Amino acid sequence: MSKPLYYARIPYKDVFAKPDIIPRGADTLEGAVAALREFFKAPLQKPTVVLSGAGLSVASGLADYRGPKGTYRVNKNFRPIFYQEFTGNHEARKRYWARSFLGWPTLSHAKPNKGHHGVASLARLGLVSSVITQNVDSFHPTAHPEIPTIELHGYLRSVVCTSCRSEFPRAPFQEELARLNPRWAAFLAEAIAEGAFDTENPEERRSRGIRSNPDGDIDVPDAPYSTFRYPACPTCLSNPPPKADGSLGIVEIDNDGAWQPRSSGAILKPAVVMFGESINDQVKKAAEVAIDGAGRLLILGTSLATYSAWRLAKKAKDMGMPIAIVNMGGVRGENILLEGVDPHQNGAQIVRTEILTEELLPLLVEELQREAYATGRPRPAGVPLERNGGAVFKDMLS
């Protein structure tokens, strides 16, 4: 017997059903702000935890999967690489690192947007205690380093060796890729100079022969991916790891330092959780502890299509905590999360809206700050003194 959709394993590419907006007035910006004010109004002994996804970073110029212009909508043939494919196939790694090499400049120069800074301001108001994110762009820890961010699926700011688990920063790794692939580096420099990556419009990028996908992946059709080279882990190069049978491992490189297929290890991968790869037990436990200690769950910019995220939302539902979902488009198992909701409630129990996070959160913070000052509620430690949303604009300019 097949499992229901909300238990299905990823990647699930189809677009989810259009949601029911709750409360009904939350279909406008003002109505959504009013509903979320009610959501945060009830005093709770436990804090609010944010669960975020790729939709939150779209306003920073990054691609998502299932949004209105998401990769699964505009590029029907896109298939993300799987962990077993990456670790077991030299040609697959060439293709992955070539596309990542092209995408890294855009990703590395992107910045947190108003949505991320809105989360930071909610934290300074004492309303959010931590963030669990599926995103690998590092925007959350950049925007609000003062509160914990659990990066459920890892991060692209580093690469990690699959043999010795040593981590290395991504920026110098990019330089090494450029050194090993001078023709690719020249192509990238020319593309940047011509403004090929300047537009975030997917149709315009495709007209230039470029397909932008989530997580810094740029596909140039008919590109000679088989020519791309990548380095071996420097730690394993000086001290080869043993093979599975305990015998001495082999790490071979060419004259320029590129990894060679006879090597038995020393493969560097992005420090992200790929499809088919298990989440680190400590990270998984930290996310569960965060939900266990929460009083409310605020879901931002995610369809919860990955089981690792869905199970956290389901856990919150089973605990009976209020849930607010801000996402463009449907959400996996939405009927389960909204089951038993009082149709007349005003947002205190459930909020479901499709307003853009970069529009909604700054206005919500402004209203909550104004309300706090007007009622004379004590300002939590660390809350800035600026009124009328000044904290949000200060975040954006910092």
mmCIF file of C-alpha atoms in Angstrom:
data_model
loop_
_atom_site.group_PDB
_atom_site.id
_atom_site.type_symbol
_atom_site.label_atom_id
_atom_site.label_comp_id
_atom_site.label_asym_id
_atom_site.label_seq_id
_atom_site.Cartn_x
_atom_site.Cartn_y
_atom_site.Cartn_z
ATOM 1 C CA MET A 1 0.000 0.000 0.000
ATOM 2 C CA SER A 2 1.481 3.359 -1.035
ATOM 3 C CA LYS A 3 2.103 6.021 1.573
ATOM 4 C CA PRO A 4 0.081 9.264 1.531
ATOM 5 C CA LEU A 5 1.676 12.206 -0.265
ATOM 6 C CA TYR A 6 2.730 13.928 2.930
ATOM 7 C CA TYR A 7 4.914 10.943 3.828
ATOM 8 C CA ALA A 8 6.418 10.551 0.330
ATOM 9 C CA ARG A 9 10.161 10.898 -0.009
ATOM 10 C CA ILE A 10 11.714 13.658 -2.057
ATOM 11 C CA PRO A 11 12.321 15.002 -4.579
ATOM 12 C CA TYR A 12 8.635 15.638 -5.265
ATOM 13 C CA LYS A 13 8.402 17.940 -8.300
ATOM 14 C CA ASP A 14 4.681 18.526 -8.795
ATOM 15 C CA VAL A 15 3.103 21.792 -7.699
ATOM 16 C CA PHE A 16 0.955 21.475 -4.586
ATOM 17 C CA ALA A 17 -2.721 22.475 -4.571
ATOM 18 C CA LYS A 18 -3.554 26.134 -4.056
ATOM 19 C CA PRO A 19 -4.123 26.783 -0.342
ATOM 20 C CA ASP A 20 -7.109 28.037 1.585
ATOM 21 C CA ILE A 21 -6.296 31.422 3.083
ATOM 22 C CA ILE A 22 -6.860 31.546 6.860
ATOM 23 C CA PRO A 23 -8.307 33.795 8.216
ATOM 24 C CA ARG A 24 -10.141 34.888 5.096
ATOM 25 C CA GLY A 25 -8.855 38.445 5.354
ATOM 26 C CA ALA A 26 -5.235 37.272 5.183
ATOM 27 C CA ASP A 27 -5.341 37.417 1.387
ATOM 28 C CA THR A 28 -4.216 41.067 1.551
ATOM 29 C CA LEU A 29 -1.062 42.549 3.055
ATOM 30 C CA GLU A 30 -3.004 44.407 5.729
ATOM 31 C CA GLY A 31 -5.105 41.349 6.544
ATOM 32 C CA ALA A 32 -2.065 39.103 6.804
ATOM 33 C CA VAL A 33 -0.357 41.573 9.156
ATOM 34 C CA ALA A 34 -3.492 41.698 11.322
ATOM 35 C CA ALA A 35 -3.647 37.889 11.474
ATOM 36 C CA LEU A 36 0.011 37.580 12.442
ATOM 37 C CA ARG A 37 -0.417 40.243 15.120
ATOM 38 C CA GLU A 38 -3.073 37.986 16.642
ATOM 39 C CA PHE A 39 -0.736 35.021 16.193
ATOM 40 C CA PHE A 40 1.951 36.721 18.286
ATOM 41 C CA LYS A 41 -0.442 38.376 20.737
ATOM 42 C CA ALA A 42 -1.257 35.429 22.999
ATOM 43 C CA PRO A 43 1.271 35.310 25.851
ATOM 44 C CA LEU A 44 3.106 31.994 25.907
ATOM 45 C CA GLN A 45 5.638 30.529 28.285
ATOM 46 C CA LYS A 46 7.563 29.116 25.330
ATOM 47 C CA PRO A 47 9.096 31.064 22.417
ATOM 48 C CA THR A 48 8.362 31.033 18.686
ATOM 49 C CA VAL A 49 10.572 29.044 16.324
ATOM 50 C CA VAL A 50 10.907 29.865 12.623
ATOM 51 C CA LEU A 51 11.089 27.113 9.984
ATOM 52 C CA SER A 52 12.231 28.580 6.659
ATOM 53 C CA GLY A 53 12.857 27.486 3.081
ATOM 54 C CA ALA A 54 14.086 28.651 -0.306
ATOM 55 C CA GLY A 55 11.137 30.981 -0.899
ATOM 56 C CA LEU A 56 12.516 33.331 1.756
ATOM 57 C CA SER A 57 15.689 33.894 -0.308
ATOM 58 C CA VAL A 58 14.040 34.545 -3.682
ATOM 59 C CA ALA A 59 14.079 38.299 -2.998
ATOM 60 C CA SER A 60 17.873 38.010 -2.646
ATOM 61 C CA GLY A 61 18.065 36.877 -6.259
ATOM 62 C CA LEU A 62 18.301 33.145 -5.635
ATOM 63 C CA ALA A 63 16.211 30.456 -7.304
ATOM 64 C CA ASP A 64 13.725 28.294 -5.416
ATOM 65 C CA TYR A 65 12.086 25.002 -6.317
ATOM 66 C CA ARG A 66 8.289 25.409 -6.304
ATOM 67 C CA GLY A 67 7.579 29.154 -6.169
ATOM 68 C CA PRO A 68 5.826 31.006 -9.007
ATOM 69 C CA LYS A 69 9.115 31.056 -10.963
ATOM 70 C CA GLY A 70 10.662 28.051 -9.226
ATOM 71 C CA THR A 71 12.948 25.615 -11.011
ATOM 72 C CA TYR A 72 10.413 22.773 -11.003
ATOM 73 C CA ARG A 73 7.946 25.055 -12.806
ATOM 74 C CA VAL A 74 10.194 26.661 -15.428
ATOM 75 C CA ASN A 75 12.672 23.808 -15.959
ATOM 76 C CA LYS A 76 10.686 20.589 -16.061
ATOM 77 C CA ASN A 77 13.768 18.500 -16.876
ATOM 78 C CA PHE A 78 15.790 19.635 -13.877
ATOM 79 C CA ARG A 79 16.912 16.870 -11.559
ATOM 80 C CA PRO A 80 19.092 17.576 -8.511
ATOM 81 C CA ILE A 81 22.158 15.436 -8.013
ATOM 82 C CA PHE A 82 21.915 12.580 -5.511
ATOM 83 C CA TYR A 83 24.522 11.786 -2.880
ATOM 84 C CA GLN A 84 25.226 8.295 -4.227
ATOM 85 C CA GLU A 85 25.606 9.716 -7.726
ATOM 86 C CA PHE A 86 28.041 12.380 -6.548
ATOM 87 C CA THR A 87 30.211 10.064 -4.454
ATOM 88 C CA GLY A 88 30.237 7.212 -6.951
ATOM 89 C CA ASN A 89 30.603 8.921 -10.318
ATOM 90 C CA HIS A 90 33.621 10.983 -11.424
ATOM 91 C CA GLU A 91 31.752 12.442 -14.415
ATOM 92 C CA ALA A 92 28.827 13.466 -12.197
ATOM 93 C CA ARG A 93 31.247 15.316 -9.918
ATOM 94 C CA LYS A 94 32.797 17.087 -12.897
ATOM 95 C CA ARG A 95 29.348 18.260 -13.975
ATOM 96 C CA TYR A 96 28.362 19.298 -10.463
ATOM 97 C CA TRP A 97 31.519 21.301 -9.734
ATOM 98 C CA ALA A 98 31.486 22.975 -13.155
ATOM 99 C CA ARG A 99 27.938 24.208 -12.638
ATOM 100 C CA SER A 100 28.692 25.206 -9.051
ATOM 101 C CA PHE A 101 31.789 27.071 -10.254
ATOM 102 C CA LEU A 102 29.605 29.140 -12.581
ATOM 103 C CA GLY A 103 26.985 29.774 -9.904
ATOM 104 C CA TRP A 104 29.233 30.640 -6.987
ATOM 105 C CA PRO A 105 29.849 34.341 -7.848
ATOM 106 C CA THR A 106 26.117 35.089 -7.830
ATOM 107 C CA LEU A 107 25.565 33.135 -4.620
ATOM 108 C CA SER A 108 28.569 34.574 -2.807
ATOM 109 C CA HIS A 109 27.585 38.160 -3.597
ATOM 110 C CA ALA A 110 23.919 37.744 -2.655
ATOM 111 C CA LYS A 111 22.783 39.264 0.649
ATOM 112 C CA PRO A 112 19.973 38.669 3.156
ATOM 113 C CA ASN A 113 16.783 40.503 2.193
ATOM 114 C CA LYS A 114 13.984 42.252 4.103
ATOM 115 C CA GLY A 115 12.495 38.893 5.067
ATOM 116 C CA HIS A 116 15.665 37.758 6.850
ATOM 117 C CA HIS A 117 16.023 41.126 8.547
ATOM 118 C CA GLY A 118 12.374 40.915 9.562
ATOM 119 C CA VAL A 119 13.134 37.658 11.382
ATOM 120 C CA ALA A 120 16.049 39.421 13.085
ATOM 121 C CA SER A 121 13.746 42.206 14.271
ATOM 122 C CA LEU A 122 11.172 39.712 15.565
ATOM 123 C CA ALA A 123 13.984 38.141 17.557
ATOM 124 C CA ARG A 124 14.973 41.524 19.003
ATOM 125 C CA LEU A 125 11.360 42.035 20.012
ATOM 126 C CA GLY A 126 11.644 38.833 22.022
ATOM 127 C CA LEU A 127 9.162 37.009 19.745
ATOM 128 C CA VAL A 128 11.478 34.540 17.993
ATOM 129 C CA SER A 129 14.079 32.466 19.808
ATOM 130 C CA SER A 130 15.644 30.387 17.023
ATOM 131 C CA VAL A 131 15.480 29.466 13.350
ATOM 132 C CA ILE A 132 15.478 26.084 11.641
ATOM 133 C CA THR A 133 16.284 26.591 7.976
ATOM 134 C CA GLN A 134 16.444 24.292 4.979
ATOM 135 C CA ASN A 135 18.414 26.953 3.132
ATOM 136 C CA VAL A 136 22.119 26.535 2.476
ATOM 137 C CA ASP A 137 22.881 30.189 1.662
ATOM 138 C CA SER A 138 23.940 31.257 5.208
ATOM 139 C CA PHE A 139 21.619 34.280 5.121
ATOM 140 C CA HIS A 140 20.034 33.534 8.495
ATOM 141 C CA PRO A 141 23.240 33.424 10.579
ATOM 142 C CA THR A 142 24.393 36.544 8.701
ATOM 143 C CA ALA A 143 21.184 38.493 9.343
ATOM 144 C CA HIS A 144 20.709 37.529 13.006
ATOM 145 C CA PRO A 145 23.857 36.068 14.584
ATOM 146 C CA GLU A 146 22.423 36.795 18.022
ATOM 147 C CA ILE A 147 19.933 33.901 17.846
ATOM 148 C CA PRO A 148 20.673 30.260 16.956
ATOM 149 C CA THR A 149 20.206 29.050 13.393
ATOM 150 C CA ILE A 150 19.951 25.302 12.827
ATOM 151 C CA GLU A 151 21.001 24.696 9.223
ATOM 152 C CA LEU A 152 19.041 21.518 8.598
ATOM 153 C CA HIS A 153 20.530 20.809 5.174
ATOM 154 C CA GLY A 154 24.014 22.217 5.737
ATOM 155 C CA TYR A 155 25.650 25.197 4.038
ATOM 156 C CA LEU A 156 27.447 26.092 0.822
ATOM 157 C CA ARG A 157 30.053 28.299 2.500
ATOM 158 C CA SER A 158 32.294 25.239 2.967
ATOM 159 C CA VAL A 159 33.296 22.010 1.267
ATOM 160 C CA VAL A 160 33.847 18.782 3.202
ATOM 161 C CA CYS A 161 35.869 15.657 2.504
ATOM 162 C CA THR A 162 33.779 12.490 2.271
ATOM 163 C CA SER A 163 36.717 10.477 3.666
ATOM 164 C CA CYS A 164 38.275 12.425 6.560
ATOM 165 C CA ARG A 165 35.414 14.955 7.074
ATOM 166 C CA SER A 166 37.815 17.923 6.991
ATOM 167 C CA GLU A 167 36.083 21.195 6.058
ATOM 168 C CA PHE A 168 37.515 23.954 3.890
ATOM 169 C CA PRO A 169 36.094 27.411 3.025
ATOM 170 C CA ARG A 170 34.345 27.614 -0.335
ATOM 171 C CA ALA A 171 35.982 30.872 -1.483
ATOM 172 C CA PRO A 172 39.566 29.528 -1.741
ATOM 173 C CA PHE A 173 38.154 26.311 -3.207
ATOM 174 C CA GLN A 174 36.622 28.451 -5.968
ATOM 175 C CA GLU A 175 40.068 29.923 -6.641
ATOM 176 C CA GLU A 176 41.516 26.418 -6.913
ATOM 177 C CA LEU A 177 38.792 25.433 -9.378
ATOM 178 C CA ALA A 178 39.667 28.496 -11.444
ATOM 179 C CA ARG A 179 43.367 27.563 -11.406
ATOM 180 C CA LEU A 180 42.647 24.004 -12.550
ATOM 181 C CA ASN A 181 40.194 25.153 -15.246
ATOM 182 C CA PRO A 182 41.584 28.302 -16.924
ATOM 183 C CA ARG A 183 39.283 28.087 -19.952
ATOM 184 C CA TRP A 184 36.242 27.793 -17.682
ATOM 185 C CA ALA A 185 37.549 30.707 -15.599
ATOM 186 C CA ALA A 186 37.906 32.817 -18.745
ATOM 187 C CA PHE A 187 34.363 31.891 -19.812
ATOM 188 C CA LEU A 188 33.020 32.858 -16.388
ATOM 189 C CA ALA A 189 34.896 36.169 -16.378
ATOM 190 C CA GLU A 190 33.559 36.965 -19.849
ATOM 191 C CA ALA A 191 29.997 36.044 -18.858
ATOM 192 C CA ILE A 192 30.191 38.288 -15.797
ATOM 193 C CA ALA A 193 31.692 41.149 -17.824
ATOM 194 C CA GLU A 194 28.895 40.882 -20.382
ATOM 195 C CA GLY A 195 26.257 40.895 -17.647
ATOM 196 C CA ALA A 196 25.015 37.399 -18.421
ATOM 197 C CA PHE A 197 24.271 36.771 -14.739
ATOM 198 C CA ASP A 198 22.946 40.260 -13.937
ATOM 199 C CA THR A 199 19.287 39.503 -14.566
ATOM 200 C CA GLU A 200 17.255 37.350 -12.186
ATOM 201 C CA ASN A 201 14.500 36.902 -14.755
ATOM 202 C CA PRO A 202 14.498 33.178 -15.624
ATOM 203 C CA GLU A 203 13.108 33.770 -19.121
ATOM 204 C CA GLU A 204 15.833 36.296 -19.909
ATOM 205 C CA ARG A 205 18.547 34.013 -18.556
ATOM 206 C CA ARG A 206 17.275 31.128 -20.646
ATOM 207 C CA SER A 207 17.352 33.388 -23.726
ATOM 208 C CA ARG A 208 21.058 33.832 -23.008
ATOM 209 C CA GLY A 209 21.558 30.071 -22.796
ATOM 210 C CA ILE A 210 21.674 29.958 -18.993
ATOM 211 C CA ARG A 211 19.521 27.991 -16.582
ATOM 212 C CA SER A 212 19.691 29.066 -12.954
ATOM 213 C CA ASN A 213 18.708 26.475 -10.367
ATOM 214 C CA PRO A 214 18.636 26.485 -6.568
ATOM 215 C CA ASP A 215 21.768 26.255 -4.433
ATOM 216 C CA GLY A 216 24.090 28.063 -6.821
ATOM 217 C CA ASP A 217 23.677 25.678 -9.760
ATOM 218 C CA ILE A 218 23.984 27.202 -13.247
ATOM 219 C CA ASP A 219 23.522 24.995 -16.276
ATOM 220 C CA VAL A 220 24.852 26.031 -19.688
ATOM 221 C CA PRO A 221 23.424 23.573 -22.235
ATOM 222 C CA ASP A 222 26.033 21.734 -24.313
ATOM 223 C CA ALA A 223 28.873 22.936 -22.089
ATOM 224 C CA PRO A 224 31.893 20.564 -22.057
ATOM 225 C CA TYR A 225 31.431 19.418 -18.474
ATOM 226 C CA SER A 226 33.665 16.381 -19.004
ATOM 227 C CA THR A 227 36.682 18.693 -19.267
ATOM 228 C CA PHE A 228 36.229 20.165 -15.803
ATOM 229 C CA ARG A 229 38.735 19.273 -13.072
ATOM 230 C CA TYR A 230 38.533 19.505 -9.293
ATOM 231 C CA PRO A 231 41.102 19.129 -6.482
ATOM 232 C CA ALA A 232 41.565 16.316 -3.991
ATOM 233 C CA CYS A 233 41.230 16.811 -0.255
ATOM 234 C CA PRO A 234 44.599 18.253 0.883
ATOM 235 C CA THR A 235 44.390 16.440 4.215
ATOM 236 C CA CYS A 236 43.942 13.051 2.546
ATOM 237 C CA LEU A 237 46.576 13.891 -0.029
ATOM 238 C CA SER A 238 49.224 14.081 2.704
ATOM 239 C CA ASN A 239 47.730 11.195 4.702
ATOM 240 C CA PRO A 240 45.666 8.845 2.482
ATOM 241 C CA PRO A 241 42.647 7.357 4.289
ATOM 242 C CA PRO A 242 42.392 3.557 4.542
ATOM 243 C CA LYS A 243 40.049 1.676 2.248
ATOM 244 C CA ALA A 244 36.905 -0.033 3.527
ATOM 245 C CA ASP A 245 38.822 -3.311 3.924
ATOM 246 C CA GLY A 246 41.472 -1.604 6.050
ATOM 247 C CA SER A 247 44.192 -1.592 3.411
ATOM 248 C CA LEU A 248 46.148 1.556 2.603
ATOM 249 C CA GLY A 249 44.212 4.023 0.496
ATOM 250 C CA ILE A 250 45.367 5.730 -2.676
ATOM 251 C CA VAL A 251 45.076 9.418 -3.543
ATOM 252 C CA GLU A 252 46.316 10.363 -6.993
ATOM 253 C CA ILE A 253 46.446 13.789 -8.618
ATOM 254 C CA ASP A 254 47.643 14.968 -12.007
ATOM 255 C CA ASN A 255 50.532 17.358 -12.554
ATOM 256 C CA ASP A 256 48.299 20.334 -11.743
ATOM 257 C CA GLY A 257 46.796 18.820 -8.587
ATOM 258 C CA ALA A 258 43.442 17.603 -9.944
ATOM 259 C CA TRP A 259 41.847 14.470 -8.431
ATOM 260 C CA GLN A 260 42.376 11.285 -10.450
ATOM 261 C CA PRO A 261 39.943 8.325 -10.781
ATOM 262 C CA ARG A 262 42.347 5.743 -9.321
ATOM 263 C CA SER A 263 42.005 7.472 -5.947
ATOM 264 C CA SER A 264 40.138 5.535 -3.270
ATOM 265 C CA GLY A 265 38.961 8.634 -1.392
ATOM 266 C CA ALA A 266 39.740 12.324 -0.841
ATOM 267 C CA ILE A 267 36.554 13.469 -2.602
ATOM 268 C CA LEU A 268 35.415 16.970 -1.690
ATOM 269 C CA LYS A 269 31.685 17.746 -1.709
ATOM 270 C CA PRO A 270 29.703 20.816 -0.697
ATOM 271 C CA ALA A 271 28.916 20.846 3.027
ATOM 272 C CA VAL A 272 25.224 20.393 2.260
ATOM 273 C CA VAL A 273 22.892 17.446 2.685
ATOM 274 C CA MET A 274 22.332 16.153 -0.826
ATOM 275 C CA PHE A 275 19.251 14.256 -1.912
ATOM 276 C CA GLY A 276 19.637 10.710 -0.659
ATOM 277 C CA GLU A 277 22.066 11.726 2.096
ATOM 278 C CA SER A 278 21.220 11.493 5.791
ATOM 279 C CA ILE A 279 21.032 14.569 7.990
ATOM 280 C CA ASN A 280 23.652 14.694 10.720
ATOM 281 C CA ASP A 281 22.221 13.164 13.916
ATOM 282 C CA GLN A 282 23.237 16.168 16.033
ATOM 283 C CA VAL A 283 21.558 18.583 13.639
ATOM 284 C CA LYS A 284 18.412 16.458 13.534
ATOM 285 C CA LYS A 285 18.330 16.302 17.340
ATOM 286 C CA ALA A 286 18.869 20.059 17.668
ATOM 287 C CA ALA A 287 15.898 20.711 15.365
ATOM 288 C CA GLU A 288 13.691 18.367 17.366
ATOM 289 C CA VAL A 289 14.759 20.002 20.641
ATOM 290 C CA ALA A 290 13.939 23.422 19.191
ATOM 291 C CA ILE A 291 10.417 22.274 18.283
ATOM 292 C CA ASP A 292 9.957 20.578 21.663
ATOM 293 C CA GLY A 293 10.817 23.848 23.374
ATOM 294 C CA ALA A 294 8.625 26.046 21.184
ATOM 295 C CA GLY A 295 5.220 27.538 21.841
ATOM 296 C CA ARG A 296 4.521 28.614 18.242
ATOM 297 C CA LEU A 297 5.842 27.719 14.787
ATOM 298 C CA LEU A 298 6.246 30.338 12.055
ATOM 299 C CA ILE A 299 6.800 28.714 8.634
ATOM 300 C CA LEU A 300 8.325 31.021 6.023
ATOM 301 C CA GLY A 301 8.913 30.419 2.323
ATOM 302 C CA THR A 302 8.737 26.631 2.171
ATOM 303 C CA SER A 303 6.371 24.057 0.716
ATOM 304 C CA LEU A 304 7.670 21.505 3.266
ATOM 305 C CA ALA A 305 8.261 19.113 0.366
ATOM 306 C CA THR A 306 11.287 17.575 2.052
ATOM 307 C CA TYR A 307 10.401 15.071 4.742
ATOM 308 C CA SER A 308 13.002 16.531 7.120
ATOM 309 C CA ALA A 309 11.009 19.774 7.234
ATOM 310 C CA TRP A 310 7.532 18.255 7.007
ATOM 311 C CA ARG A 311 8.085 16.038 10.053
ATOM 312 C CA LEU A 312 9.011 19.087 12.169
ATOM 313 C CA ALA A 313 5.820 20.895 11.176
ATOM 314 C CA LYS A 314 3.814 17.720 11.832
ATOM 315 C CA LYS A 315 5.484 17.419 15.246
ATOM 316 C CA ALA A 316 4.429 20.978 16.064
ATOM 317 C CA LYS A 317 0.878 20.185 14.943
ATOM 318 C CA ASP A 318 0.773 17.053 17.096
ATOM 319 C CA MET A 319 1.931 19.138 20.075
ATOM 320 C CA GLY A 320 -1.037 21.446 19.544
ATOM 321 C CA MET A 321 0.958 24.627 19.022
ATOM 322 C CA PRO A 322 -0.269 27.550 16.886
ATOM 323 C CA ILE A 323 1.197 27.496 13.359
ATOM 324 C CA ALA A 324 1.513 30.303 10.820
ATOM 325 C CA ILE A 325 2.400 29.460 7.205
ATOM 326 C CA VAL A 326 3.639 32.211 4.891
ATOM 327 C CA ASN A 327 4.375 30.675 1.499
ATOM 328 C CA MET A 328 3.658 31.398 -2.145
ATOM 329 C CA GLY A 329 1.810 28.303 -3.301
ATOM 330 C CA GLY A 330 0.651 25.113 -1.665
ATOM 331 C CA VAL A 331 2.298 23.173 1.138
ATOM 332 C CA ARG A 332 2.812 19.440 1.541
ATOM 333 C CA GLY A 333 0.171 17.860 3.751
ATOM 334 C CA GLU A 334 -1.519 21.207 4.269
ATOM 335 C CA ASN A 335 -4.842 19.566 5.094
ATOM 336 C CA ILE A 336 -3.145 17.745 7.972
ATOM 337 C CA LEU A 337 -1.598 20.919 9.386
ATOM 338 C CA LEU A 338 -4.897 22.810 9.167
ATOM 339 C CA GLU A 339 -7.072 19.986 10.459
ATOM 340 C CA GLY A 340 -9.460 20.913 13.284
ATOM 341 C CA VAL A 341 -9.007 24.676 12.908
ATOM 342 C CA ASP A 342 -11.814 26.888 14.210
ATOM 343 C CA PRO A 343 -13.119 28.600 11.043
ATOM 344 C CA HIS A 344 -13.905 31.733 13.053
ATOM 345 C CA GLN A 345 -10.484 32.175 14.676
ATOM 346 C CA ASN A 346 -8.635 35.373 13.761
ATOM 347 C CA GLY A 347 -5.063 34.085 13.547
ATOM 348 C CA ALA A 348 -4.316 33.073 17.117
ATOM 349 C CA GLN A 349 -4.409 29.363 16.203
ATOM 350 C CA ILE A 350 -3.568 29.241 12.499
ATOM 351 C CA VAL A 351 -2.481 31.715 9.844
ATOM 352 C CA ARG A 352 -2.186 30.765 6.170
ATOM 353 C CA THR A 353 -1.251 33.472 3.686
ATOM 354 C CA GLU A 354 0.523 33.849 0.351
ATOM 355 C CA ILE A 355 1.899 37.364 0.879
ATOM 356 C CA LEU A 356 5.593 37.766 0.001
ATOM 357 C CA THR A 357 7.794 37.553 3.093
ATOM 358 C CA GLU A 358 9.886 40.570 2.064
ATOM 359 C CA GLU A 359 6.695 42.657 2.027
ATOM 360 C CA LEU A 360 4.921 41.115 5.001
ATOM 361 C CA LEU A 361 7.603 40.851 7.680
ATOM 362 C CA PRO A 362 8.867 44.473 7.677
ATOM 363 C CA LEU A 363 5.315 45.803 7.989
ATOM 364 C CA LEU A 364 4.489 43.253 10.692
ATOM 365 C CA VAL A 365 7.572 44.273 12.688
ATOM 366 C CA GLU A 366 6.630 47.937 12.346
ATOM 367 C CA GLU A 367 3.127 47.258 13.691
ATOM 368 C CA LEU A 368 4.402 45.089 16.543
ATOM 369 C CA GLN A 369 6.969 47.721 17.549
ATOM 370 C CA ARG A 370 4.365 50.479 17.478
ATOM 371 C CA GLU A 371 2.029 48.331 19.562
ATOM 372 C CA ALA A 372 4.754 47.558 22.092
ATOM 373 C CA TYR A 373 5.670 51.198 22.553
ATOM 374 C CA ALA A 374 2.030 52.317 22.736
ATOM 375 C CA THR A 375 1.140 49.799 25.435
ATOM 376 C CA GLY A 376 4.296 50.469 27.399
ATOM 377 C CA ARG A 377 5.372 46.849 27.450
ATOM 378 C CA PRO A 378 8.913 46.474 28.715
ATOM 379 C CA ARG A 379 11.484 46.305 25.948
ATOM 380 C CA PRO A 380 13.388 42.999 25.989
ATOM 381 C CA ALA A 381 17.153 43.224 26.254
ATOM 382 C CA GLY A 382 18.697 43.969 22.884
ATOM 383 C CA VAL A 383 15.599 45.531 21.310
ATOM 384 C CA PRO A 384 16.725 48.678 19.428
ATOM 385 C CA LEU A 385 15.291 52.068 20.382
ATOM 386 C CA GLU A 386 14.257 53.090 16.851
ATOM 387 C CA ARG A 387 10.532 53.508 16.425
ATOM 388 C CA ASN A 388 8.196 52.935 13.494
ATOM 389 C CA GLY A 389 10.217 50.210 11.863
ATOM 390 C CA GLY A 390 13.581 51.976 12.158
ATOM 391 C CA ALA A 391 15.202 48.758 13.323
ATOM 392 C CA VAL A 392 14.266 47.056 10.070
ATOM 393 C CA PHE A 393 15.840 49.792 7.961
ATOM 394 C CA LYS A 394 18.925 49.817 10.183
ATOM 395 C CA ASP A 395 19.267 46.054 9.565
ATOM 396 C CA MET A 396 18.942 46.539 5.845
ATOM 397 C CA LEU A 397 21.648 49.207 5.740
ATOM 398 C CA SER A 398 24.120 47.418 7.979
#
